mmCIF file of C-alpha atoms in Angstrom:
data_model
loop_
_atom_site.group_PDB
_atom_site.id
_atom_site.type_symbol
_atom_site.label_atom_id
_atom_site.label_comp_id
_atom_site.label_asym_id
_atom_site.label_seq_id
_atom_site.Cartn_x
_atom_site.Cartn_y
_atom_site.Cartn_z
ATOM 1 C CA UNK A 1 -67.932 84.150 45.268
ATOM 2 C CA UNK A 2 -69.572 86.289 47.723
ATOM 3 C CA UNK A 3 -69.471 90.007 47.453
ATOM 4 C CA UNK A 4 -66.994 91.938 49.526
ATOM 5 C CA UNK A 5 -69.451 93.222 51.837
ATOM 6 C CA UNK A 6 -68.742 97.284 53.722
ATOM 7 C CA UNK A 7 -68.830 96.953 57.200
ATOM 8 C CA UNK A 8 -68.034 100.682 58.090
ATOM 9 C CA UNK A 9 -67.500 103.911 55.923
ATOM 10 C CA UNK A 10 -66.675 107.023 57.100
ATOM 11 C CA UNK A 11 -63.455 109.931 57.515
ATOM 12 C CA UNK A 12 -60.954 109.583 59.807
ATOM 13 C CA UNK A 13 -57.840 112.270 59.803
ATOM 14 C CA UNK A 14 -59.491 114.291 57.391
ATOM 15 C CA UNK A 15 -59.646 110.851 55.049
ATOM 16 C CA UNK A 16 -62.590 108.985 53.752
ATOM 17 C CA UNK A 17 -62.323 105.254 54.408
ATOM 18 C CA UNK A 18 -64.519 101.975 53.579
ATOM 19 C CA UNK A 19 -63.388 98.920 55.844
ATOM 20 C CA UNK A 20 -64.463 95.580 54.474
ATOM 21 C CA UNK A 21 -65.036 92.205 55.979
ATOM 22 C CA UNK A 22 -62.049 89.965 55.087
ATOM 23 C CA UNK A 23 -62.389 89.048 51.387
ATOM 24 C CA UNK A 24 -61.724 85.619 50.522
ATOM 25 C CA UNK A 25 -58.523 85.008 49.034
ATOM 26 C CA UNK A 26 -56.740 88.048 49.459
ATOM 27 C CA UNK A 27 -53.738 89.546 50.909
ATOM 28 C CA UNK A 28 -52.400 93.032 50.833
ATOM 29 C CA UNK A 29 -48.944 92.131 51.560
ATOM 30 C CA UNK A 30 -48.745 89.442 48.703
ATOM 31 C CA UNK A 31 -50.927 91.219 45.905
ATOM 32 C CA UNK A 32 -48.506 94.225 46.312
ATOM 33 C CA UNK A 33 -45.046 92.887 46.794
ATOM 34 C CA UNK A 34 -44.821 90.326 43.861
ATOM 35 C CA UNK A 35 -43.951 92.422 41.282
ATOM 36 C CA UNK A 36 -47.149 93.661 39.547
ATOM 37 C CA UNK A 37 -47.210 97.445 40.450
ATOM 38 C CA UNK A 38 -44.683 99.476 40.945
ATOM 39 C CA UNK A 39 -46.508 102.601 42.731
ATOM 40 C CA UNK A 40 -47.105 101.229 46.244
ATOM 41 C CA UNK A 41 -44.751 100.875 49.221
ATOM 42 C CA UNK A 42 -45.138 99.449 52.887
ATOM 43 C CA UNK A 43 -46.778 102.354 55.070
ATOM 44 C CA UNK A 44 -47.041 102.433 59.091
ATOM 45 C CA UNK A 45 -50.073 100.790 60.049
ATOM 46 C CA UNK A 46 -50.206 99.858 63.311
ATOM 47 C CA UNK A 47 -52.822 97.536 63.635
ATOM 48 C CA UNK A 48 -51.392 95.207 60.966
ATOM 49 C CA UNK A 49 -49.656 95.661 57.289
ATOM 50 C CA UNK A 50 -50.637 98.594 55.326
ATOM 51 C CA UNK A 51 -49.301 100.028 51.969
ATOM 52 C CA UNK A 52 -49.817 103.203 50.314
ATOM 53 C CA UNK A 53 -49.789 105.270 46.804
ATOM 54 C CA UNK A 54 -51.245 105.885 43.178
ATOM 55 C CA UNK A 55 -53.465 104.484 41.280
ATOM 56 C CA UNK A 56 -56.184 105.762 39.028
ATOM 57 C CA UNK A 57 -55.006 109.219 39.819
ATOM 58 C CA UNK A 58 -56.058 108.694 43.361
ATOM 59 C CA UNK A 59 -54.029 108.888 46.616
ATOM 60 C CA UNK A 60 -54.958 106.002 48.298
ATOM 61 C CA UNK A 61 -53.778 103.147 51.226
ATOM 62 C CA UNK A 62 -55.194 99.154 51.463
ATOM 63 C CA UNK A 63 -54.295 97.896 55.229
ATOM 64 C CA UNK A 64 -55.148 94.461 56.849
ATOM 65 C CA UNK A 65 -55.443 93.428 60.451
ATOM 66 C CA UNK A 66 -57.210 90.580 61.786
ATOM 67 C CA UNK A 67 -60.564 91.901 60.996
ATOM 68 C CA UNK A 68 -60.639 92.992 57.531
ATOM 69 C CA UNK A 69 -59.402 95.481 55.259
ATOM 70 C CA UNK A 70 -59.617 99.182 54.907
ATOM 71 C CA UNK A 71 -59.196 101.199 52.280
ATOM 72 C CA UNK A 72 -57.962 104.987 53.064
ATOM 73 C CA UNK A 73 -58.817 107.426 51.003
ATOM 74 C CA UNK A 74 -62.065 106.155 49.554
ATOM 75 C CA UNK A 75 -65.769 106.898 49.870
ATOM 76 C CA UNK A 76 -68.523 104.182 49.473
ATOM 77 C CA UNK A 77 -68.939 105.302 45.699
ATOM 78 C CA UNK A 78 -64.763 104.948 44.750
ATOM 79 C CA UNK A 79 -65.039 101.946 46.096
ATOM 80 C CA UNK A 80 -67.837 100.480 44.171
ATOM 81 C CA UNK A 81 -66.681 102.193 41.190
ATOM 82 C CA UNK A 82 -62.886 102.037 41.201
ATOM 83 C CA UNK A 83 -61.393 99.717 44.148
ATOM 84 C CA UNK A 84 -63.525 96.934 43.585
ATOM 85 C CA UNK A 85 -62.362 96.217 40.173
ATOM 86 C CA UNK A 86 -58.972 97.331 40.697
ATOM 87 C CA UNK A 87 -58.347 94.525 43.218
ATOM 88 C CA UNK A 88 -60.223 91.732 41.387
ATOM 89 C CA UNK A 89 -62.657 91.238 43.651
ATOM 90 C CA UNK A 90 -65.258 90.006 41.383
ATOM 91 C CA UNK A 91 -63.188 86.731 40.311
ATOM 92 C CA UNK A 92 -63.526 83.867 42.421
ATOM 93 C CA UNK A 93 -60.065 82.694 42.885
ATOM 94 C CA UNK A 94 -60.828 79.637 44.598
ATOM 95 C CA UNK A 95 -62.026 78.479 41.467
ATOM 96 C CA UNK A 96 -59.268 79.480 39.570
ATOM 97 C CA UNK A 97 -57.012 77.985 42.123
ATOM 98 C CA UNK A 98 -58.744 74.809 41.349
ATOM 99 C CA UNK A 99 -58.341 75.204 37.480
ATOM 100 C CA UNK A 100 -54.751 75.924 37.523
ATOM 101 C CA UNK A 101 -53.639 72.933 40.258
ATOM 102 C CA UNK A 102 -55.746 70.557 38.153
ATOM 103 C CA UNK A 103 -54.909 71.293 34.899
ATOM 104 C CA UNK A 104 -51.362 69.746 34.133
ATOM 105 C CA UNK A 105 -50.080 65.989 34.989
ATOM 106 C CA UNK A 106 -49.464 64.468 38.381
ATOM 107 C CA UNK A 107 -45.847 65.935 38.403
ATOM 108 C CA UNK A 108 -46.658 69.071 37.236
ATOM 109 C CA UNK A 109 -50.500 69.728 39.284
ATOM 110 C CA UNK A 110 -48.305 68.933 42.592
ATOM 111 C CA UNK A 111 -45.480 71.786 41.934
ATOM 112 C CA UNK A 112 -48.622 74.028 40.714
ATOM 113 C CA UNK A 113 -50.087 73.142 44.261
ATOM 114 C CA UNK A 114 -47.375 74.004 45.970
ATOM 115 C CA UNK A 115 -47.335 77.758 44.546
ATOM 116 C CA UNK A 116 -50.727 77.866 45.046
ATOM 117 C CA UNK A 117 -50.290 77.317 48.610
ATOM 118 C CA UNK A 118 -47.398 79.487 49.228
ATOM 119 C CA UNK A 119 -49.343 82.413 46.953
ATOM 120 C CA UNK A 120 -52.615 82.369 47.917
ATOM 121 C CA UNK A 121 -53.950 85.746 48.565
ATOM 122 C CA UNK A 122 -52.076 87.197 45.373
ATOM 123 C CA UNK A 123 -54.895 88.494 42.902
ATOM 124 C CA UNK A 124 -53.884 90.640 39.504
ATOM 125 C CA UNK A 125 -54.808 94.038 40.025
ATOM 126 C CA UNK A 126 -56.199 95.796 37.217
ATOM 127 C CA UNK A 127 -54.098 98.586 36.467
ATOM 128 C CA UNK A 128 -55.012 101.323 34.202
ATOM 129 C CA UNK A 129 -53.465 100.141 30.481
ATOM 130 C CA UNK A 130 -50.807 103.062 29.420
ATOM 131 C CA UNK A 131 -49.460 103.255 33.245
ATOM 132 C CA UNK A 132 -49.089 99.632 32.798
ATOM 133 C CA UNK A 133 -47.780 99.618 29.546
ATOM 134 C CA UNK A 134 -45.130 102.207 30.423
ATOM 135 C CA UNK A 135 -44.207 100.467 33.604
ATOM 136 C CA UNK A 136 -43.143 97.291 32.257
ATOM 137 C CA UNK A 137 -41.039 99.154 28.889
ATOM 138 C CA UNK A 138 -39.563 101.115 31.777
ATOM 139 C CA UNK A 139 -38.780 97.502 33.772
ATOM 140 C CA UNK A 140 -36.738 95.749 30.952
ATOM 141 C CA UNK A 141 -33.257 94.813 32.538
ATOM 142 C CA UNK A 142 -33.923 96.476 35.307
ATOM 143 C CA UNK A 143 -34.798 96.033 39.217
ATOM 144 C CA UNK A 144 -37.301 96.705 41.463
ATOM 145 C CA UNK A 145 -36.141 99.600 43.408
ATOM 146 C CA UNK A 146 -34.774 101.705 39.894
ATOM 147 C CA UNK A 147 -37.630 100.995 38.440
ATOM 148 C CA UNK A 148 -40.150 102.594 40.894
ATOM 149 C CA UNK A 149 -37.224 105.161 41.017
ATOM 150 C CA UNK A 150 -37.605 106.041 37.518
ATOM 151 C CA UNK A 151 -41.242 106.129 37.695
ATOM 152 C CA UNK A 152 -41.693 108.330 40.216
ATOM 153 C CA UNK A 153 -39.303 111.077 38.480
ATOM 154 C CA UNK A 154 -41.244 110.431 35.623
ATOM 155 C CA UNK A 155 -44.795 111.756 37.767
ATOM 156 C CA UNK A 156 -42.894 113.997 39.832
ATOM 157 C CA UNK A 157 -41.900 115.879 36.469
ATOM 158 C CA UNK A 158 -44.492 115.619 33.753
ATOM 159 C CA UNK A 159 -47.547 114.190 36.261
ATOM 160 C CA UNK A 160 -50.453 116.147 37.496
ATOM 161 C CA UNK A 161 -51.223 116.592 41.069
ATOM 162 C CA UNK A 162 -53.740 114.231 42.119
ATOM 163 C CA UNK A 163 -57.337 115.252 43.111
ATOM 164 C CA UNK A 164 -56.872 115.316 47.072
ATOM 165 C CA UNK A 165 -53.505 117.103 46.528
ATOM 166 C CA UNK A 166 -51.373 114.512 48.238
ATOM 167 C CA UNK A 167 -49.278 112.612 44.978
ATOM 168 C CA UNK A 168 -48.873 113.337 41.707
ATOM 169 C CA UNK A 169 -50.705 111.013 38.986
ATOM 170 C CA UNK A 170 -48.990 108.660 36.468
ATOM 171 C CA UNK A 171 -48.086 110.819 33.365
ATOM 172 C CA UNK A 172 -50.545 111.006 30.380
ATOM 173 C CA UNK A 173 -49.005 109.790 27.214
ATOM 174 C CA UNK A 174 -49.294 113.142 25.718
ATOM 175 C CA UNK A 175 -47.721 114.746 28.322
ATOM 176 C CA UNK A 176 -44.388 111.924 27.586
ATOM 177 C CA UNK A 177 -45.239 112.918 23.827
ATOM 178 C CA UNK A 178 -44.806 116.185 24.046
ATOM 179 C CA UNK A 179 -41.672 115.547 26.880
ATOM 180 C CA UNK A 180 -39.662 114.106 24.381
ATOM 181 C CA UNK A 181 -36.941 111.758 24.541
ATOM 182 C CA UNK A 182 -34.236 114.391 25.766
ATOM 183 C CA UNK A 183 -36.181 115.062 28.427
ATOM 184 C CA UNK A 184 -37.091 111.468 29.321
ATOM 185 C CA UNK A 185 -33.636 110.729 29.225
ATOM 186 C CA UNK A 186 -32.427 113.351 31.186
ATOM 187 C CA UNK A 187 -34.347 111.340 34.353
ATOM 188 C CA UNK A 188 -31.888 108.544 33.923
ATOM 189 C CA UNK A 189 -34.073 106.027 31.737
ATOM 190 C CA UNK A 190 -31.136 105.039 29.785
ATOM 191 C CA UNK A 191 -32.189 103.155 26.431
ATOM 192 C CA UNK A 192 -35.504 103.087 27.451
ATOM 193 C CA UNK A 193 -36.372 107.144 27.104
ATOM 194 C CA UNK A 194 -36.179 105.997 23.365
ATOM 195 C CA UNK A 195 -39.297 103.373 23.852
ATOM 196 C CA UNK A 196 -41.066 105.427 26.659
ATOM 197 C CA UNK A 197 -41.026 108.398 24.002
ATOM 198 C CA UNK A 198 -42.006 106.434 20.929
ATOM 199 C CA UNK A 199 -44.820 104.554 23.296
ATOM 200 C CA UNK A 200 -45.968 108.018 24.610
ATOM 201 C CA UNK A 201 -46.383 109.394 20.594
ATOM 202 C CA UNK A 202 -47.904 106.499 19.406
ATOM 203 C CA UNK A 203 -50.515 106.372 21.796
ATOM 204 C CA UNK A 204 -51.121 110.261 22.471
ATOM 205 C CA UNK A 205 -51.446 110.275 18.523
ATOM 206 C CA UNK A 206 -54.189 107.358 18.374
ATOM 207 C CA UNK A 207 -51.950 105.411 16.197
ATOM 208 C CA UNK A 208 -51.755 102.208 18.968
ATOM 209 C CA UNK A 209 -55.629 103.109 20.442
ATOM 210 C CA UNK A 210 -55.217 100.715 23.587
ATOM 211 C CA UNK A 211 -59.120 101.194 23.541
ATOM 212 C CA UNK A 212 -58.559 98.761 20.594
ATOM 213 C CA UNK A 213 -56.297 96.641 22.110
ATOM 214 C CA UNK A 214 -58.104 96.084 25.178
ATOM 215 C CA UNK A 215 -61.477 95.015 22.722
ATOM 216 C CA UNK A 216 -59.504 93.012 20.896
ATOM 217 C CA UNK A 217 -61.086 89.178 20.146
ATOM 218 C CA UNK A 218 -57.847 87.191 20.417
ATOM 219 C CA UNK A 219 -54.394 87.228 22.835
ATOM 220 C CA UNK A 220 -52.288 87.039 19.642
ATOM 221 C CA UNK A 221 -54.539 90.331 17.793
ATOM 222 C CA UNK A 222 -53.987 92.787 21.182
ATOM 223 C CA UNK A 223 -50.123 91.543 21.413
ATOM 224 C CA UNK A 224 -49.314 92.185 18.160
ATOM 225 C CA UNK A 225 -50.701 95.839 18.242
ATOM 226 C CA UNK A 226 -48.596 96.362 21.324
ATOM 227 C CA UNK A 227 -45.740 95.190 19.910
ATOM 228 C CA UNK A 228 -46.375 97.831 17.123
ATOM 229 C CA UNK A 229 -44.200 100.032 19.509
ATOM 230 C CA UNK A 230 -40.379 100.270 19.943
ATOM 231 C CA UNK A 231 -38.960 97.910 22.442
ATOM 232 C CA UNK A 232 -42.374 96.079 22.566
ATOM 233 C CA UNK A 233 -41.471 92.302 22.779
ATOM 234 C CA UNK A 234 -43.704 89.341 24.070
ATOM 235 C CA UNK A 235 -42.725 89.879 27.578
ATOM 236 C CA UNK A 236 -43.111 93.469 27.646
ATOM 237 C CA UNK A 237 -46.564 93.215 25.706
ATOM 238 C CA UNK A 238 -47.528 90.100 28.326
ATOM 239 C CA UNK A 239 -46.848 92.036 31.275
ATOM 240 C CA UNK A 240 -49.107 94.936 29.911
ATOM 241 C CA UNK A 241 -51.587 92.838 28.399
ATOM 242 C CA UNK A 242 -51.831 90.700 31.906
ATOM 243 C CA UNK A 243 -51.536 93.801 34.683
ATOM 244 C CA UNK A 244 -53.577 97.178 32.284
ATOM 245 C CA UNK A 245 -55.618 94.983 30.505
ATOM 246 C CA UNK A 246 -57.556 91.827 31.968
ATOM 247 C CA UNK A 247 -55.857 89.826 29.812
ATOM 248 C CA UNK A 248 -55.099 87.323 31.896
ATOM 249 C CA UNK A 249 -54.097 84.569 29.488
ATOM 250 C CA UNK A 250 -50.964 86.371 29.395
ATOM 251 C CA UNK A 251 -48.358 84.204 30.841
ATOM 252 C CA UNK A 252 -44.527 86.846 30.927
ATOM 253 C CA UNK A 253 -41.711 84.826 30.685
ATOM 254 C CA UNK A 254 -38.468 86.207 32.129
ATOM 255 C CA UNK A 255 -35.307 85.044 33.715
ATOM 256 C CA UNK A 256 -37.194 84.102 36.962
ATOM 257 C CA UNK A 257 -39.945 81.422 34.478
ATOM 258 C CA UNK A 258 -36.990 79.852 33.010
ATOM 259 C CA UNK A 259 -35.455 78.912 36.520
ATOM 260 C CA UNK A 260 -39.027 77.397 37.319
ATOM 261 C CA UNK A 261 -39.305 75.701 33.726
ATOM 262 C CA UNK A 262 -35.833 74.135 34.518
ATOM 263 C CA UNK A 263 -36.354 73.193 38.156
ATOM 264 C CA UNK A 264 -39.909 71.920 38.334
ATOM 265 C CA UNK A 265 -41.026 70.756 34.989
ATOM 266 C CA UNK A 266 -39.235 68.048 32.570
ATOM 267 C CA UNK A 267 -40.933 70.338 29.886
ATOM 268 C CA UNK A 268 -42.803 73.407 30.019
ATOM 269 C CA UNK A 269 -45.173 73.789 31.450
ATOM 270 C CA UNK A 270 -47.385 74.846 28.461
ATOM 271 C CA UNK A 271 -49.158 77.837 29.586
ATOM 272 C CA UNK A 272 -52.133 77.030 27.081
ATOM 273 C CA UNK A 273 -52.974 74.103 29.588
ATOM 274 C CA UNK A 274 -54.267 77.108 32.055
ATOM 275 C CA UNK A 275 -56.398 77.957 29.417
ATOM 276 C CA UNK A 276 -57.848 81.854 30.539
ATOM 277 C CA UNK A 277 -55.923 81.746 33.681
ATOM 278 C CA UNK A 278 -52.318 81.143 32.780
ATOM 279 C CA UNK A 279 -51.364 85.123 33.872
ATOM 280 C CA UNK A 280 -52.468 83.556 37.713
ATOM 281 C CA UNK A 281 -50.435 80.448 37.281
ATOM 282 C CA UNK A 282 -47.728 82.293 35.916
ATOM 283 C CA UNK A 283 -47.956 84.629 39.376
ATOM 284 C CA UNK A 284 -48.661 82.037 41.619
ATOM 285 C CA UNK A 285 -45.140 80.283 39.975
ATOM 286 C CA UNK A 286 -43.044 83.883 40.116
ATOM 287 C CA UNK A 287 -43.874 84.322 43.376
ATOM 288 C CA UNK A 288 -43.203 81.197 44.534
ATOM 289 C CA UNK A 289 -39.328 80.729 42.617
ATOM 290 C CA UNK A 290 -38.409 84.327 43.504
ATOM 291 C CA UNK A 291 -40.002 85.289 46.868
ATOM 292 C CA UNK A 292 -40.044 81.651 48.537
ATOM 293 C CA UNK A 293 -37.526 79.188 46.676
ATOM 294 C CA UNK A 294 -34.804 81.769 46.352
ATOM 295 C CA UNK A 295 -35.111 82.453 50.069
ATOM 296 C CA UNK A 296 -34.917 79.010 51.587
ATOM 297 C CA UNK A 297 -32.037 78.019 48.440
#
């Protein structure tokens, strides 16, 4: 894949900026509206689509136009150091694109075309683990909206401000820890200020070290540490392992897979058959059952 070249740096508004020659592959709008992050909304951008908010304790904005994209609120050195690996930009998805529509039967490679087509631009951002393993305890039986709800309550009251002053960063696990569940709760978490609380102490205490579960040599090692923790199932641990941890073998399967499983496959499909790339088939089939299908059905 070629390198996502900078084509102009500099501040604009009082903002440091890096705009980049269109990558290959990628799409603002689809990378942050199927359901991976829970941080960003749609921002004013008037030259194209824009959205805007937190990650790695940094304020920050990714906008496309015809041109390229920019990133707002990064320098030349966040970019190369942060941004870069945050939106994936070292994987060659047009390889994996070609691994994942070629590696089922005739039936089953067509329907993974399809999604594909329909997805393309979607990469998995890598998110930072606890935020992601938080996120996705705080998104069992739950929707879109209440969960970004929740999560920003949960920055707004036990988050730091962020370095530029303009958002506040995702809560440490101590800081949960030492929260407590009352507290948690008291932010309308419902069952889960019980599994955000007994995530936070676990972690803040070392006794789940996600540095450990991010080393780990096998899927099934790193899932079962996660799952160490209260409300901590495969789809939870999945979701975490796929978006905070580069695990992207990780293939979540919630109400939305089934529907795809019982539409589009006689059986399966069997997310081994992706081999290391199931978490992007598994997107590329989300996306396509609950952003396109469920639209047009």
């Amino acid at each position: 894949m070629k390198k996502t070249g900078i084509v102009d740096a500099g501040t604009k508004n009082g903002r440091p900026y890096v705009k980049l020659a269109a990558p290959e592959g990628f799409s603002v709008f689809k990378t942050f509206d199927c359901g991976q992050c829970f941080r960003f909304d749609p921002t004013e951008y008037r030259d194209g689509y824009a959205v805007s908010g937190v990650a790695h304790g940094r304020c920050v904005s990714f906008a496309e136009d015809g041109n390229g994209v920019t990133v707002i609120g990064s320098d030349e050195s966040d970019f190369a150091n942060i941004w870069e690996n945050y939106l994936a930009f070292d994987e060659d998805y047009d390889e994996i694109d070609r691994i994942v529509t070629s590696a089922l039967d005739e039936a089953g490679n067509a329907v993974m075309r399809r999604a594909a087509e329909v997805s393309h631009g979607i990469r998995i951002l890598r998110q930072e683990p606890w935020e992601a393993l938080c996120s996705f305890i705080i998104s069992q039986n739950n929707n879109i909206p209440r969960i970004k709800k929740i999560i920003s309550a949960l920055c707004e009251n036990f988050g730091e401000k962020t370095g530029d002053g303009l958002g506040m960063a995702f809560p440490t696990a101590r800081a949960l820890a030492d929260a407590g569940e009352d507290r948690i709760f008291a932010l309308k978490t419902g069952f889960r200020a019980g599994y955000i609380a007994d995530a936070a102490r676990r972690v803040a205490d070392g006794e789940i070290d996600l540095d450990r579960v991010a080393a780990a040599e096998t899927y099934e090692e790193a899932e079962s540490e996660l799952m160490k923790i209260r409300g901590v199932g495969p789809k939870v641990a999945a979701c975490s392992l796929l978006f905070g941890f580069g695990r992207t073998e990780a293939y979540p399967v919630d109400t939305w897979m089934k529907k795809v499983a019982a539409r589009h496959f006689e059986s399966g499909p069997d997310p081994k058959k992706f081999g290391r790339y199931a978490g992007v088939a598994q997107q590329y089939l989300f996306y396509m059952e609950r952003y396109i299908n469920s639209k047009e059905n």
